[in-house]
Short mmCIF file of C-alpha atoms in Angstrom, two decimals:
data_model
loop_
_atom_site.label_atom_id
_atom_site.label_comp_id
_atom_site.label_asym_id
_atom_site.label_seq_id
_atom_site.Cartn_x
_atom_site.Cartn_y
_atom_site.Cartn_z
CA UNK A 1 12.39 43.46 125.26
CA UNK A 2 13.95 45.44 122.56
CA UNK A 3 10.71 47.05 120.98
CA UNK A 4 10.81 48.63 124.28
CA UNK A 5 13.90 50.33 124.56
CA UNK A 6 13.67 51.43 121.07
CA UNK A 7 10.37 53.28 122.19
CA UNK A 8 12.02 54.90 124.82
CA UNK A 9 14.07 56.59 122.60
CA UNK A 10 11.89 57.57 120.41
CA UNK A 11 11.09 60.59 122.28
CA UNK A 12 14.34 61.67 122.07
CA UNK A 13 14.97 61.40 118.61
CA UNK A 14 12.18 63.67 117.71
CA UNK A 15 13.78 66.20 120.16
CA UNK A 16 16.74 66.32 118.64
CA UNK A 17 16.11 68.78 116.11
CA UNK A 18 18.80 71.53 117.26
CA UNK A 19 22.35 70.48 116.63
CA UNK A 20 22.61 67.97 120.15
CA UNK A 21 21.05 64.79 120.17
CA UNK A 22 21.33 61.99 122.76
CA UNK A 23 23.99 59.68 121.88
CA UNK A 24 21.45 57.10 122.44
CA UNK A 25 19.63 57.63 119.25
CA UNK A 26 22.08 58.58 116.74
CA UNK A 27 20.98 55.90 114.24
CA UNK A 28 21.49 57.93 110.65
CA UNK A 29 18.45 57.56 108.26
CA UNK A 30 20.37 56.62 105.01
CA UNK A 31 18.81 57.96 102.05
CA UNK A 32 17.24 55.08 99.60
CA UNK A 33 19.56 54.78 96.00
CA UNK A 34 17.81 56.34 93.22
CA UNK A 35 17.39 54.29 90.18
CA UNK A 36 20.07 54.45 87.51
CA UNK A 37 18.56 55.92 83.96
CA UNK A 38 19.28 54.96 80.75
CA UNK A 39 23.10 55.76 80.26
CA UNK A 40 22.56 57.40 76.80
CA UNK A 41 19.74 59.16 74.39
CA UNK A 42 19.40 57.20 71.25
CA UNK A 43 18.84 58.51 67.79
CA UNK A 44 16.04 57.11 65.28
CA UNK A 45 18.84 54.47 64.25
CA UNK A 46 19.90 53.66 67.15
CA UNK A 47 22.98 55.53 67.58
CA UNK A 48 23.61 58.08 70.49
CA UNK A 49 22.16 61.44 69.58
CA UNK A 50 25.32 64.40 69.51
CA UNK A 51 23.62 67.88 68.54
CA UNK A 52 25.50 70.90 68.95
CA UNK A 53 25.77 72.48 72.62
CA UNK A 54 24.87 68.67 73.59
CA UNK A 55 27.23 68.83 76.22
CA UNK A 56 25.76 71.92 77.96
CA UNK A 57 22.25 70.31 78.09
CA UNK A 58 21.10 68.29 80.74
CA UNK A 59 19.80 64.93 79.86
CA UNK A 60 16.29 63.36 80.41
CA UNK A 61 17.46 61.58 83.61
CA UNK A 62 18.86 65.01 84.77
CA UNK A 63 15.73 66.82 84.12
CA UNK A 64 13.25 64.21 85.96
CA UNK A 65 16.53 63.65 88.80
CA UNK A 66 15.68 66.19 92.16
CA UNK A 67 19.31 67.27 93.31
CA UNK A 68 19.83 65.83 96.88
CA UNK A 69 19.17 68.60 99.29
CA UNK A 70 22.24 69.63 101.28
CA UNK A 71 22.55 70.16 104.70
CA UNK A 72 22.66 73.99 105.65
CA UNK A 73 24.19 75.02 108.41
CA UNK A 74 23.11 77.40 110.84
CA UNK A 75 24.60 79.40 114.06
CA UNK A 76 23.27 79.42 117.25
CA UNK A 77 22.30 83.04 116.86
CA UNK A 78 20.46 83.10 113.92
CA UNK A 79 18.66 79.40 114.56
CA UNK A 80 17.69 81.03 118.06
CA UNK A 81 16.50 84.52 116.33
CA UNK A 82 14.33 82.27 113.99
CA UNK A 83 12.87 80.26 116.37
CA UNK A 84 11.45 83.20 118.76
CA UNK A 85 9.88 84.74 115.50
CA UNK A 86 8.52 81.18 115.21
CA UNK A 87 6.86 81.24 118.98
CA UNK A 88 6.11 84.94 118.20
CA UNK A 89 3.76 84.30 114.64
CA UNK A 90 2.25 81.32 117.05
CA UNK A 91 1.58 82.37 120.23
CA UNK A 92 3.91 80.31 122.24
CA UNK A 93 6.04 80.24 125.49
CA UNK A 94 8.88 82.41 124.13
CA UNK A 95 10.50 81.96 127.76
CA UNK A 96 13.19 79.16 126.37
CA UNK A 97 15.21 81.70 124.56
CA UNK A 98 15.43 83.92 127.74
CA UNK A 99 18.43 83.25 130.29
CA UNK A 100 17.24 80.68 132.63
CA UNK A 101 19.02 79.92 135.73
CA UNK A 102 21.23 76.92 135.04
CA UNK A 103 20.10 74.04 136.58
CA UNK A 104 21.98 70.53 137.99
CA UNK A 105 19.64 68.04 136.92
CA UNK A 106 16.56 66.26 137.28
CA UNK A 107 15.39 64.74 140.60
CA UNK A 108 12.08 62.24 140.52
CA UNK A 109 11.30 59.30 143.10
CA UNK A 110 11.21 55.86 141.71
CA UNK A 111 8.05 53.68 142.16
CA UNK A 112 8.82 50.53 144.85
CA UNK A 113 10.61 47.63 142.95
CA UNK A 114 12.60 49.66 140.63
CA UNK A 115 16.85 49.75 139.88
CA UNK A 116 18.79 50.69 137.73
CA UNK A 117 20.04 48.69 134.62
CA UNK A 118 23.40 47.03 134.69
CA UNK A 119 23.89 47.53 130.98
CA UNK A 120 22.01 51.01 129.93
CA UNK A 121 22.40 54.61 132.09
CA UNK A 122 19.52 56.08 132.75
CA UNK A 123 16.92 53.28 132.14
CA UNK A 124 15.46 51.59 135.51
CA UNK A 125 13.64 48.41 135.61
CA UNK A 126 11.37 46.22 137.78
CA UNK A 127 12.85 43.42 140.09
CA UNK A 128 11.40 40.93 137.63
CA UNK A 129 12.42 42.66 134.54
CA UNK A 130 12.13 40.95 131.80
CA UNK A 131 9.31 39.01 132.92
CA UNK A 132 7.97 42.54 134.27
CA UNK A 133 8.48 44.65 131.07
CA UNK A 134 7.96 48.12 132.85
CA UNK A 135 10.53 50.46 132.22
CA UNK A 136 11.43 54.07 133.46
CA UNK A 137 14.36 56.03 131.14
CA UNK A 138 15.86 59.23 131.92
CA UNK A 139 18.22 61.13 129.38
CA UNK A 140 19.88 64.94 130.00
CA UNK A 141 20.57 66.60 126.52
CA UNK A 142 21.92 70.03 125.63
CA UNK A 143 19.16 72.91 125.79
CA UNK A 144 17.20 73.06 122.35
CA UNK A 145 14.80 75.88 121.95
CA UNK A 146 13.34 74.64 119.00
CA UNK A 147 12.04 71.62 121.12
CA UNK A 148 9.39 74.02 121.72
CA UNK A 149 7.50 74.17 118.56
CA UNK A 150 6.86 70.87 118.36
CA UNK A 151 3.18 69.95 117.89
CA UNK A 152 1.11 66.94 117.97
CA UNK A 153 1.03 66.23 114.51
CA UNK A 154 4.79 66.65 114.13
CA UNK A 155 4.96 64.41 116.89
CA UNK A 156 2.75 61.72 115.60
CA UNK A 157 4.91 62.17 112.22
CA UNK A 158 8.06 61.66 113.73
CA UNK A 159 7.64 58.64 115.82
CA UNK A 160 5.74 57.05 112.75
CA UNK A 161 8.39 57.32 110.95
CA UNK A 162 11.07 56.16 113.20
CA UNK A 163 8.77 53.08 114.12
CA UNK A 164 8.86 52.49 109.77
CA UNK A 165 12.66 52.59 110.09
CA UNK A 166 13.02 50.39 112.70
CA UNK A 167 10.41 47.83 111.94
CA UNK A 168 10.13 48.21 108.50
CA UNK A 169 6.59 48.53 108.67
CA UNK A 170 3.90 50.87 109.69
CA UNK A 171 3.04 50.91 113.57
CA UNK A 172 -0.13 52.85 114.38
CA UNK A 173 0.25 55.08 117.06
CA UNK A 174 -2.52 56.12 119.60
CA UNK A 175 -1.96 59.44 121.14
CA UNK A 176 -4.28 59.24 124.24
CA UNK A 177 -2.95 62.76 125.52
CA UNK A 178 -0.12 65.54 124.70
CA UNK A 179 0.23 68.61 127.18
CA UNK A 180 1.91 71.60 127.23
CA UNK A 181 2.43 71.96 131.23
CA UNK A 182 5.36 73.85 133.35
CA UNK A 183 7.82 72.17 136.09
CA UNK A 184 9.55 74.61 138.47
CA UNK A 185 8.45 76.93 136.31
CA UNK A 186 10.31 75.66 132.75
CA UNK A 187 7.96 74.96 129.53
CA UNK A 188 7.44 71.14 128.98
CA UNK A 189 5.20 68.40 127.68
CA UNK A 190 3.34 65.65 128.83
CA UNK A 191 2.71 62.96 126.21
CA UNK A 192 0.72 59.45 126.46
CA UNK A 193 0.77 57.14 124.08
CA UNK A 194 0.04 53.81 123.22
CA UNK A 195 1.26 51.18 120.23
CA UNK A 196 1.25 47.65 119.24
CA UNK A 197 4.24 45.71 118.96
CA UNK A 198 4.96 41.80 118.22
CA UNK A 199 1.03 41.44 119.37
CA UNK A 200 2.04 43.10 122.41
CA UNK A 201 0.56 46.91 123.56
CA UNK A 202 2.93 49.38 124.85
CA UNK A 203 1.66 51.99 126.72
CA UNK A 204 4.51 55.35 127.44
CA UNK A 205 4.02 58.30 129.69
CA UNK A 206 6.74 60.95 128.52
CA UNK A 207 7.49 63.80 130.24
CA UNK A 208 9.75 66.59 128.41
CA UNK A 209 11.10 69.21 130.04
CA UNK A 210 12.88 72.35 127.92
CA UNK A 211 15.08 74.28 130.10
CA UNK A 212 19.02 75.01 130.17
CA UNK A 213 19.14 71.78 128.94
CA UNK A 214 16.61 69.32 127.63
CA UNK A 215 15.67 66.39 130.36
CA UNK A 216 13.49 63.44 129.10
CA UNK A 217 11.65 60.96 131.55
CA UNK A 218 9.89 58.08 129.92
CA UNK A 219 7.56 55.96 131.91
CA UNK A 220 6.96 52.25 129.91
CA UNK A 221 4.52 49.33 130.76
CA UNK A 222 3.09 46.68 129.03
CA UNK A 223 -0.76 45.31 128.75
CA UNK A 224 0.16 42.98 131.16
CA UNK A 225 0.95 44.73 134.20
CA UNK A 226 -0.54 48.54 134.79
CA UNK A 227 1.67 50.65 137.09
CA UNK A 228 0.22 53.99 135.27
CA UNK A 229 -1.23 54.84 139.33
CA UNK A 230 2.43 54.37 140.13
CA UNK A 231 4.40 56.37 136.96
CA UNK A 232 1.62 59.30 137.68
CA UNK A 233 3.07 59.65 141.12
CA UNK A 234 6.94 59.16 140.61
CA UNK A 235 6.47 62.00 137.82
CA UNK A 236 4.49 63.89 140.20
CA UNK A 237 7.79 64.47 142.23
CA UNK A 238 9.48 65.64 138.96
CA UNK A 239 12.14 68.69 140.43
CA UNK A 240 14.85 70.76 138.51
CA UNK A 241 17.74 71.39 140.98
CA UNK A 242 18.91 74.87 139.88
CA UNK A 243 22.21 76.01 141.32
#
């Protein structure tokens, strides 16, 4: 079911706004051609126009044409110093940019039925998968403070956007509930959503967890089978090791 997967990782690529993204998801947006103008200005009888200085002054399709925006790099340092003035001016858990014991990974029990996939790390899948769609996906990423400022709208934006991308059309998303909660004591989210895809309604439980690192859990099911009782207690057992 690959609208499925691709859901999955949604999540992820909307946390990958610091410089370390999950392999997974590194699908570069390219940016869409612009429209050639008209190669030259013509003059009243039809020849090119040459004034004086002509070559100093941009052209019509120069003036309307937005230069591409480049990509600016930042340092750790100063993208961390930004982002605690960030949680400062709003308020929020500043804790991420603070040392934080390192931790070993993420530990969570897996509802009855599940194993893992043969052919993707991470993801786990029912006995009967495909016919049972339900999915669980786990990804470990490098810490990412600025994880923390992200919002429901900004959310909502994101994942519209990749859905556009990957579909080529618009996919309305249903946020049912988004969470700022703490596990073992690190900052993280709790997300449930819901979409439509191929007639078919996806319903994801995501559970984002910002601490040394960045650890992802996404809980998947389909209208057809409800194991929501059954994600709700596997991500009850959610546990950083720290070491």
């Amino acid at each position: 079911m690959r609208f499925l997967l691709l859901g999955v990782w949604l999540m992820i690529s909307i946390s990958g706004c610091g410089k370390d993204a999950a392999k997974e998801v590194t699908a570069p947006i390219e940016s869409e051609a612009q429209e050639p103008g008209a190669e030259n200005a013509t003059g009243s009888e039809g020849e090119a126009a040459a004034e004086p200085g002509a070559e100093n002054v941009a052209t019509p399709e120069e003036e309307g044409t937005e230069a591409a925006p480049e990509d600016i790099a930042i340092d750790e340092e100063t993208k961390e110093e930004l982002t605690t003035q960030l949680l400062q001016e709003n308020e929020l858990d500043t804790s991420v940019v603070e040392n934080m014991k390192a931790t070993r990974g993420c530990t969570f029990a897996l509802p009855e039925g599940f194993t893992e996939a043969e052919d993707i790390p991470g993801m786990y899948v029912t006995k009967r998968y495909p016919i049972d769609a339900s999915t669980i996906y786990y990804v470990e990423m490098e810490k990412d403070i600025s994880l923390q400022l992200m919002t429901e709208e900004t959310f909502l934006t994101q994942i519209q956007r990749n859905f556009k991308e990957i579909y080529g059309t618009d996919v309305a998303v249903e946020l049912k509930s988004y969470e700022k909660i703490e596990i073992d004591g690190y900052p993280a989210f709790r997300i449930l959503c819901s979409y439509v895809v191929d007639e078919v309604e996806i319903t994801q439980l995501e559970y984002v967890i910002n601490a040394d690192k960045s650890y992802v859990i996404t809980y998947s099911q389909t209208d057809e089978y409800d194991r929501m009782e059954e994600f709700e207690e596997s991500a009850s057992t959610i546990h950083l090791e720290s070491e």
